[in-house]
PDB file of C-alpha atoms and ligand atoms in Angstrom:
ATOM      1  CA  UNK A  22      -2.081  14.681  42.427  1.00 47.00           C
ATOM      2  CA  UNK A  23       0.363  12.051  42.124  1.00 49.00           C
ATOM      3  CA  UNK A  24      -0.398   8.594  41.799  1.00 52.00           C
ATOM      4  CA  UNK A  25       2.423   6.734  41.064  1.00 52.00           C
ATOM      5  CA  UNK A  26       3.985   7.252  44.777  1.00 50.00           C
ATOM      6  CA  UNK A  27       1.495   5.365  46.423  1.00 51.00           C
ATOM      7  CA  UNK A  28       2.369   1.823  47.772  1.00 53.00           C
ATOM      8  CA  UNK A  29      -0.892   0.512  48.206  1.00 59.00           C
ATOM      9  CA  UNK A  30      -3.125  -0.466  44.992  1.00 59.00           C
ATOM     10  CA  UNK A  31      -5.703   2.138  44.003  1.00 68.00           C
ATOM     11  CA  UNK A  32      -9.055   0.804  45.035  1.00 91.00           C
ATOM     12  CA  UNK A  33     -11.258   2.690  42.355  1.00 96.00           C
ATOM     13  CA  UNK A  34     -10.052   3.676  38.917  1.00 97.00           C
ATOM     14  CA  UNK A  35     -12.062   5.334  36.044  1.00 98.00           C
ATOM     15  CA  UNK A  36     -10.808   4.883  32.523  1.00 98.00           C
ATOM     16  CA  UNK A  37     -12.542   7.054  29.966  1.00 98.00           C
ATOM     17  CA  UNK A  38     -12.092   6.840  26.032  1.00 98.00           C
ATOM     18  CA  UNK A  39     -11.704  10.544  24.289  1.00 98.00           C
ATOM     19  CA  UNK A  40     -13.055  10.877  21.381  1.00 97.00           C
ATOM     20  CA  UNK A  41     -17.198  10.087  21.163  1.00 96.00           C
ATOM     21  CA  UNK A  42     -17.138  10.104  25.135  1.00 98.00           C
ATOM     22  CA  UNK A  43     -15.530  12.763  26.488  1.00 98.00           C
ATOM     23  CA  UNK A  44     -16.257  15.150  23.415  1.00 98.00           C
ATOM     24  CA  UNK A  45     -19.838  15.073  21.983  1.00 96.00           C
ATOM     25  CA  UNK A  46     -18.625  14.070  18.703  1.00 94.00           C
ATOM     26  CA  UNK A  47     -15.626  12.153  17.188  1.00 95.00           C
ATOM     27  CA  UNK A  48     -13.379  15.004  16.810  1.00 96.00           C
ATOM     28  CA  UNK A  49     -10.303  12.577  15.485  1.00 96.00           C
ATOM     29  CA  UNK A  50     -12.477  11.426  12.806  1.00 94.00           C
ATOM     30  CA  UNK A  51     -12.813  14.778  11.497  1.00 96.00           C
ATOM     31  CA  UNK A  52      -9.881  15.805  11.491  1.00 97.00           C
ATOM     32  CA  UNK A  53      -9.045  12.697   9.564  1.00 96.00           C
ATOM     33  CA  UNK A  54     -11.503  13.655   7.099  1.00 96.00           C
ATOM     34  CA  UNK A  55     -10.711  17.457   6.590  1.00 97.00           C
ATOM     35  CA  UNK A  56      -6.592  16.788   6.263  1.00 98.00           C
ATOM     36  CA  UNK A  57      -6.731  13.593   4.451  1.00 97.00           C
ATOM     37  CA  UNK A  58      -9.793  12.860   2.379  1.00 96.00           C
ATOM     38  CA  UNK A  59      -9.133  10.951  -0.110  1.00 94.00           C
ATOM     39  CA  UNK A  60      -6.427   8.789   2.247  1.00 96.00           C
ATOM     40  CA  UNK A  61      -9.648   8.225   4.431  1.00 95.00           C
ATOM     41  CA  UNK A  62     -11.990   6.806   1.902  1.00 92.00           C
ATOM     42  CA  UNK A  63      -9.221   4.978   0.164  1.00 92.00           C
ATOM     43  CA  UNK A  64      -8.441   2.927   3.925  1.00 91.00           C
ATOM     44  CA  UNK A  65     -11.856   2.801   4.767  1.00 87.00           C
ATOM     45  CA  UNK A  66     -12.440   0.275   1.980  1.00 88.00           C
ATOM     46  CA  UNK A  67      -9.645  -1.544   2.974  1.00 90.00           C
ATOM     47  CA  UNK A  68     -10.594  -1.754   6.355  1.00 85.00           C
ATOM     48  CA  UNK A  69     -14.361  -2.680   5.170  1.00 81.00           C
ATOM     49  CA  UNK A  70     -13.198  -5.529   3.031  1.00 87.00           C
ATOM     50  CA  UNK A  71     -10.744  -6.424   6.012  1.00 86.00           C
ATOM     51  CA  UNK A  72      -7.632  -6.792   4.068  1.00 91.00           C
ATOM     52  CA  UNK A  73      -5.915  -3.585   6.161  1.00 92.00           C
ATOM     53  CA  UNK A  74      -6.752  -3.055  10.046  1.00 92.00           C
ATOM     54  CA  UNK A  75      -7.799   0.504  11.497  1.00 90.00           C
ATOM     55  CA  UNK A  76      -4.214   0.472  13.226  1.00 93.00           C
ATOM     56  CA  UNK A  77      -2.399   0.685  10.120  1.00 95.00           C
ATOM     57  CA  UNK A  78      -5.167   2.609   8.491  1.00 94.00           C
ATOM     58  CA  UNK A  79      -5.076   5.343  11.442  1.00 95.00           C
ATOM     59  CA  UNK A  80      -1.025   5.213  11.029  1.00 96.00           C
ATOM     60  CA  UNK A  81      -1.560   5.803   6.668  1.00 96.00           C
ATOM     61  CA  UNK A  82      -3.866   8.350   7.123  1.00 96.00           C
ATOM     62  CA  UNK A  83      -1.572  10.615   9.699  1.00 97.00           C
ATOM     63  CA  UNK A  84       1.399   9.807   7.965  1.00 98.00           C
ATOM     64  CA  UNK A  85      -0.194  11.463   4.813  1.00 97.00           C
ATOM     65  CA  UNK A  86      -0.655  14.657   6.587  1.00 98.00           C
ATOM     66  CA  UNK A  87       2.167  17.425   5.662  1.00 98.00           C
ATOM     67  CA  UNK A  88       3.869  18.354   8.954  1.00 98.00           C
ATOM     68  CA  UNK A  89       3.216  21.846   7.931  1.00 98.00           C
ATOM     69  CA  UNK A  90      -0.219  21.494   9.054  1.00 98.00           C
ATOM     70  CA  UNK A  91       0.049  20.591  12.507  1.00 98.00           C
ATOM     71  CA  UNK A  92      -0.281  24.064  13.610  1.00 98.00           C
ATOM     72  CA  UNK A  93      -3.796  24.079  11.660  1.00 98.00           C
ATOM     73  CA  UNK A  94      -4.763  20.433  12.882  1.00 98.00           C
ATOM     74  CA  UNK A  95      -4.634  21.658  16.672  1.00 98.00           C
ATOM     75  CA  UNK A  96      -6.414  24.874  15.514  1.00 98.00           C
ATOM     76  CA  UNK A  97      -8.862  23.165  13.884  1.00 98.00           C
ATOM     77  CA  UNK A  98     -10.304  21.349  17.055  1.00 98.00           C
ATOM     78  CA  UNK A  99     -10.154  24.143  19.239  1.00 97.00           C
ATOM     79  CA  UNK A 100     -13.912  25.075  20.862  1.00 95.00           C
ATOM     80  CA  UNK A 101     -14.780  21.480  20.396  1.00 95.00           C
ATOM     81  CA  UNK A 102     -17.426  20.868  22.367  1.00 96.00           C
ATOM     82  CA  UNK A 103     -17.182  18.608  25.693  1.00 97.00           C
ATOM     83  CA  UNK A 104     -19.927  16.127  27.188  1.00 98.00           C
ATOM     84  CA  UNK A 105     -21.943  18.113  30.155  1.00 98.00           C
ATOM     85  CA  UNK A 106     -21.836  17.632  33.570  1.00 98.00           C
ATOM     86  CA  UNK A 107     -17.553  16.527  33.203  1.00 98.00           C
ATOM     87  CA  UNK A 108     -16.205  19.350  35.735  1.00 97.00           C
ATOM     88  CA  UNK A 109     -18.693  18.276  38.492  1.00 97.00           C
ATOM     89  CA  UNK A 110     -18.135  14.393  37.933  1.00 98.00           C
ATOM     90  CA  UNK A 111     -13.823  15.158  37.696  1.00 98.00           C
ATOM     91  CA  UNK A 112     -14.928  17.390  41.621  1.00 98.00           C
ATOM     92  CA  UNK A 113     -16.859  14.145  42.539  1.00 98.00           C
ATOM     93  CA  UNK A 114     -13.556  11.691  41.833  1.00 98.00           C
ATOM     94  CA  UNK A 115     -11.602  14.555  43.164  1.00 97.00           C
ATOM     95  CA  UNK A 116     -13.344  14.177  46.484  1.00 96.00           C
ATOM     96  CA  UNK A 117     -13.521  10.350  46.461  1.00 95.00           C
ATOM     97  CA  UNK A 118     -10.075  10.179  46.072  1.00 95.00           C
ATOM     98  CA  UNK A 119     -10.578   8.155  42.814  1.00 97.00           C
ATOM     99  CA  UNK A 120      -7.539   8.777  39.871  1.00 97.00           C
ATOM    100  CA  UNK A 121      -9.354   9.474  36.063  1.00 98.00           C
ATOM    101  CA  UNK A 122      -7.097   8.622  33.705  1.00 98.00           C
ATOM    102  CA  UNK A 123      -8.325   9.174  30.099  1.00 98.00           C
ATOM    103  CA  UNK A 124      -7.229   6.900  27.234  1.00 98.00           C
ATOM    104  CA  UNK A 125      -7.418   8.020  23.367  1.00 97.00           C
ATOM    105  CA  UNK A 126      -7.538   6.064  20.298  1.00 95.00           C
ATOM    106  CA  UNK A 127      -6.428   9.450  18.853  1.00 96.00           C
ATOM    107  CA  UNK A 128      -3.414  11.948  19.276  1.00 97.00           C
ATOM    108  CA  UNK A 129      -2.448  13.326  22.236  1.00 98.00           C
ATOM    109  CA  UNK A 130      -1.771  17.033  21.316  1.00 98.00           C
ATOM    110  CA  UNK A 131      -5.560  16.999  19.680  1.00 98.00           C
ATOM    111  CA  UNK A 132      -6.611  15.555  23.198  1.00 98.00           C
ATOM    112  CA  UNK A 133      -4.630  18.065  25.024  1.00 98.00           C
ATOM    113  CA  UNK A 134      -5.712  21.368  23.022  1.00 98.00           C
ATOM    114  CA  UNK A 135      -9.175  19.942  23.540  1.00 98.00           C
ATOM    115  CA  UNK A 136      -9.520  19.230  26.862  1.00 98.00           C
ATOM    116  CA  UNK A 137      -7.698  22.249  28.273  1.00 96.00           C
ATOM    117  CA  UNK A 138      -7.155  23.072  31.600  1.00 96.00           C
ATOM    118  CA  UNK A 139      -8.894  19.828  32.429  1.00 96.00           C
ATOM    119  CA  UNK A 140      -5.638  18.098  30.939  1.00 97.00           C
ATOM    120  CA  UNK A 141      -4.634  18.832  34.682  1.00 97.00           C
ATOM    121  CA  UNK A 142      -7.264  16.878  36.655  1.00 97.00           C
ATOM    122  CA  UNK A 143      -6.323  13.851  34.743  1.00 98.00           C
ATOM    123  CA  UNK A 144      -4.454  11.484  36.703  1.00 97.00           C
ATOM    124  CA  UNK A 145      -2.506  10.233  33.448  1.00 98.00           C
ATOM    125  CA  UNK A 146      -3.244  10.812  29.757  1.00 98.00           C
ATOM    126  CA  UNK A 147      -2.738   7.979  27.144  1.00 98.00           C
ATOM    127  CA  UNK A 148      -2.646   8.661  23.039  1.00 98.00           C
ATOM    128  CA  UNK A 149      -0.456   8.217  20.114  1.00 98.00           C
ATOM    129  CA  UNK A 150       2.283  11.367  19.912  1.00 98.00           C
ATOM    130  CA  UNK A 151       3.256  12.641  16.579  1.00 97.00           C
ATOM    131  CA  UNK A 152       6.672  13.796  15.229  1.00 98.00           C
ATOM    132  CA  UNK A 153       6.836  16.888  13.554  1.00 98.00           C
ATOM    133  CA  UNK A 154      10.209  16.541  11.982  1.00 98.00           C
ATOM    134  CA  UNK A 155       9.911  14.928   8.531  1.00 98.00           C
ATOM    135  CA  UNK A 156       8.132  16.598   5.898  1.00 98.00           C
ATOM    136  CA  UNK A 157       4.677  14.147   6.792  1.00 98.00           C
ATOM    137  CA  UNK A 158       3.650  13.802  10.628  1.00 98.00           C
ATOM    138  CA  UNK A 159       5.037  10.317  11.714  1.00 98.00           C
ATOM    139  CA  UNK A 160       2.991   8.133  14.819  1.00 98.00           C
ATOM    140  CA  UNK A 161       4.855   6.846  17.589  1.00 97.00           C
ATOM    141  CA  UNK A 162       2.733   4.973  20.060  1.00 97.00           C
ATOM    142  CA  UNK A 163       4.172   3.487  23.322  1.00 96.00           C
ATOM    143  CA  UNK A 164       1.096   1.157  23.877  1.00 97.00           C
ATOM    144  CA  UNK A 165       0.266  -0.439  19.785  1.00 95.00           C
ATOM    145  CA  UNK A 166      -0.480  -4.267  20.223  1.00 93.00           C
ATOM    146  CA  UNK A 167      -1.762  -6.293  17.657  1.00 89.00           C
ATOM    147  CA  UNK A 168      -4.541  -4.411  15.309  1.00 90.00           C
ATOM    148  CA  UNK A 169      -4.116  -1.463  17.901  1.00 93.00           C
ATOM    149  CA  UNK A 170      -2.574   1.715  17.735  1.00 95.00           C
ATOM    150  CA  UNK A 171      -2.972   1.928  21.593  1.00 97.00           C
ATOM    151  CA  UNK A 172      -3.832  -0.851  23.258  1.00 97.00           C
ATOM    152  CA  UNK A 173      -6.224   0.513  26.170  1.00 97.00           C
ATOM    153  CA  UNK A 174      -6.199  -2.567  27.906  1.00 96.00           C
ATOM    154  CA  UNK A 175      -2.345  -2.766  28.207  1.00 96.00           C
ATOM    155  CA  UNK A 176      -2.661   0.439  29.720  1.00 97.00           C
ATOM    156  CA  UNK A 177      -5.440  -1.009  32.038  1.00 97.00           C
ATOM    157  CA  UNK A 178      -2.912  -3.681  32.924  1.00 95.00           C
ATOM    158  CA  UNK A 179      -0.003  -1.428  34.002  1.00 96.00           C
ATOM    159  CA  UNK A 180      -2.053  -0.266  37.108  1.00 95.00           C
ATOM    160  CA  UNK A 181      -3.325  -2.461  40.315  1.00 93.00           C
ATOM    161  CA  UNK A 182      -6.752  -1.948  41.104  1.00 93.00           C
ATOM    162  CA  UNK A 183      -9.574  -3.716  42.779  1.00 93.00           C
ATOM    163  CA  UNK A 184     -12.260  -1.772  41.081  1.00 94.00           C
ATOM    164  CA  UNK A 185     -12.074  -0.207  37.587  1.00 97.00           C
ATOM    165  CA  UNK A 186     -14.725   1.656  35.980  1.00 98.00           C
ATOM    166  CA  UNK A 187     -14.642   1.875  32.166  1.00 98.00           C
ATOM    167  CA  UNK A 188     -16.228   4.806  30.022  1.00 98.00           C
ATOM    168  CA  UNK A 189     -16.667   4.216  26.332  1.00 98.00           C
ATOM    169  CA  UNK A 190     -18.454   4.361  22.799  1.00 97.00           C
ATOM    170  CA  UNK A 191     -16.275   2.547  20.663  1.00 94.00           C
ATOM    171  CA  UNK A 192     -14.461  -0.692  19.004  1.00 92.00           C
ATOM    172  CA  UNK A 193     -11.019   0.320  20.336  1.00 94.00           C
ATOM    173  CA  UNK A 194     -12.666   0.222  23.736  1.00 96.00           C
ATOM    174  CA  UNK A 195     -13.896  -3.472  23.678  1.00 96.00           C
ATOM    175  CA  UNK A 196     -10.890  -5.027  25.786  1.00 96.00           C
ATOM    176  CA  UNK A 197     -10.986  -2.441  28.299  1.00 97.00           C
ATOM    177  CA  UNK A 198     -14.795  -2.381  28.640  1.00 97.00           C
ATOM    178  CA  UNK A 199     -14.418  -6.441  29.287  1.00 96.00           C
ATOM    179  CA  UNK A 200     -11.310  -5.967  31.773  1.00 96.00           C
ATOM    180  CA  UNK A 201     -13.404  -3.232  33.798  1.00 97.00           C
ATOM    181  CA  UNK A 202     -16.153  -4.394  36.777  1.00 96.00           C
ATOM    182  CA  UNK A 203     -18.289  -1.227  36.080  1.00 97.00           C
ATOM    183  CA  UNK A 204     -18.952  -0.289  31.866  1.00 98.00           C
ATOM    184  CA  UNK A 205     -20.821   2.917  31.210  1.00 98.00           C
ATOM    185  CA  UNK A 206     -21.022   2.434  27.313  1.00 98.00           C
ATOM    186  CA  UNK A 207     -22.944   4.390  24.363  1.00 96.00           C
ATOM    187  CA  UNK A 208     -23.280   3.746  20.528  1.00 96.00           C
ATOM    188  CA  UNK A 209     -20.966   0.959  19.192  1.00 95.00           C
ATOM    189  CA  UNK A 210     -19.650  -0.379  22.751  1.00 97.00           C
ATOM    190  CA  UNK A 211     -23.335  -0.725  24.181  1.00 97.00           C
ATOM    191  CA  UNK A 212     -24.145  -2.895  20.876  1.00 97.00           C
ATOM    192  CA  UNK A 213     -21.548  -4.932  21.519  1.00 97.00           C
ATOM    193  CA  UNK A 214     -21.528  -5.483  25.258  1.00 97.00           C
ATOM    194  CA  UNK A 215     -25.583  -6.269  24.239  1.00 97.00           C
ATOM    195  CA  UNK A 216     -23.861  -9.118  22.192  1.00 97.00           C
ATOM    196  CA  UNK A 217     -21.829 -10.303  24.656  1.00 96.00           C
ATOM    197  CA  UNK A 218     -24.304 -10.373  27.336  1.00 96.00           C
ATOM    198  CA  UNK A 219     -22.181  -8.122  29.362  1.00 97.00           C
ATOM    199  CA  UNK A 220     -23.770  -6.199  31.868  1.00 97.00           C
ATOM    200  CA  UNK A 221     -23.245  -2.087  31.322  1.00 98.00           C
ATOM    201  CA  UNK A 222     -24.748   1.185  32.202  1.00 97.00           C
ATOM    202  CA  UNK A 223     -26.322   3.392  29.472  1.00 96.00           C
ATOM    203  CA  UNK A 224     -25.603   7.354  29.671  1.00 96.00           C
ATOM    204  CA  UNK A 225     -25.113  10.899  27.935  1.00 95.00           C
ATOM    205  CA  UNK A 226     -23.397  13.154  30.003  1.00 97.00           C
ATOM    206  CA  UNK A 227     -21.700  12.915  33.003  1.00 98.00           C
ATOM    207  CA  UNK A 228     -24.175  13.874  35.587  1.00 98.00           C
ATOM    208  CA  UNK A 229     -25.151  10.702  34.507  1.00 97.00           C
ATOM    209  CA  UNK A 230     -22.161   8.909  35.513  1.00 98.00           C
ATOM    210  CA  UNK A 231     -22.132  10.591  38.675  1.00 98.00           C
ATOM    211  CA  UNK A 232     -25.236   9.862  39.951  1.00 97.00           C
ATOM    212  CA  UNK A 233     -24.878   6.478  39.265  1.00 97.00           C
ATOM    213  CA  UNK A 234     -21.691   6.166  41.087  1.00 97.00           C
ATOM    214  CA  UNK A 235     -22.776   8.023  43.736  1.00 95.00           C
ATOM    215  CA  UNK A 236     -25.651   5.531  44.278  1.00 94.00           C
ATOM    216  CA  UNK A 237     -22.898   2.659  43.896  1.00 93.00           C
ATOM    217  CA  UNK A 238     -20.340   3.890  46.228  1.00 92.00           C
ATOM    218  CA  UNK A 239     -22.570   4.857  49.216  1.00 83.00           C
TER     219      UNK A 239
HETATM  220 MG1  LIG B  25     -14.604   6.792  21.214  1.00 51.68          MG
END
């Protein structure tokens, strides 16, 4: 279905993170960890004592990666496993007319080859892309801001909406969990929206998600 046609604002949006939310684990992660070990431990340091932000320690640690092992790196997530219950809830928006657009920390060829066919029932997907050209992958990123690689609230702010409902688990998903009227957040992002006093919905799979929404938009 195509959104971008429509004249009117979009009353309902969902914006769901990727990696942690969608998929059961943090598949980015590992893939960080099996191409570029030592990269990862070295940044993580830096990032710990805060002299180096997880932007430009995401970009050193893809960078380091030999374009030669792309093909492996999109291998190497394939059979990742997904959170239950994410058909039914994407037939649920279907029906309610509501666009899903999914928004990644990560890279969007890993996002692709692990989502597959449900890459289609996305209304939009948002991720770094990689160029395969040099001799080391190189990140280009249409929406970095500040300590960002993407920026998922900038993406949030190219849309008009009355009503947007934010899925996450992580730090990169802090602005868009506070720009959102509706936050179903796990792990990290629950902590945090505990913090802020910020009112949020606790789940595990999407049947979760679903009933709750189908309770709120009676
Ligand atoms: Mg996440």
């Amino acid at each position: 279905m195509e959104w971008s046609c429509m004249t009117e604002p979009v009353a309902r949006m969902v914006f769901c993170d990727f990696d942690g939310t969608i998929t059961v684990e943090d598949t980015f992660v590992k893939v960080c960890r099996h191409f570029a070990a030592d990269v990862v431990d070295r940044m993580l340091k830096d990032i710990f004592k805060g002299t180096l932000t997880l932007k430009e320690g995401i970009r050193t640690i893809v960078e380091s990666i030999p374009s030669s092992r792309y093909e492996e790196m999109l291998d190497f997530v394939n059979g990742t496993p997904l959170r239950p219950g994410l058909d039914s809830f994407l037939d649920f928006l279907e029906e309610k007319q509501v666009p899903f657009v999914v928004i990644s920390g990560g890279l969007r060829s890993l996002v692709e080859r692990q989502l597959g066919d449900i890459a289609k029932r996305a209304s939009a997907i948002y991720a770094a892309d990689v160029d395969t050209a040099g001799p080391c992958l190189h990140v280009i990123s249409e929406f970095e801001e500040g300590t960002e690689l993407v920026n998922k609230k900038k993406i949030m702010d190219t849309y008009s909406f009355t009503d947007a409902v934010a899925l996450g688990d992580g730090v990169t998903d802090h602005g868009m969990a506070m720009a959102a009227s509706l936050v179903f957040a796990r792990r990290h992002l629950a902590d945090y929206l505990d913090k802020q006093n910020r009112p949020y919905v606790r789940w595990n799979d999407f049947h979760d998600v679903r009933e709750a929404l189908v309770r709120r938009w009676m």
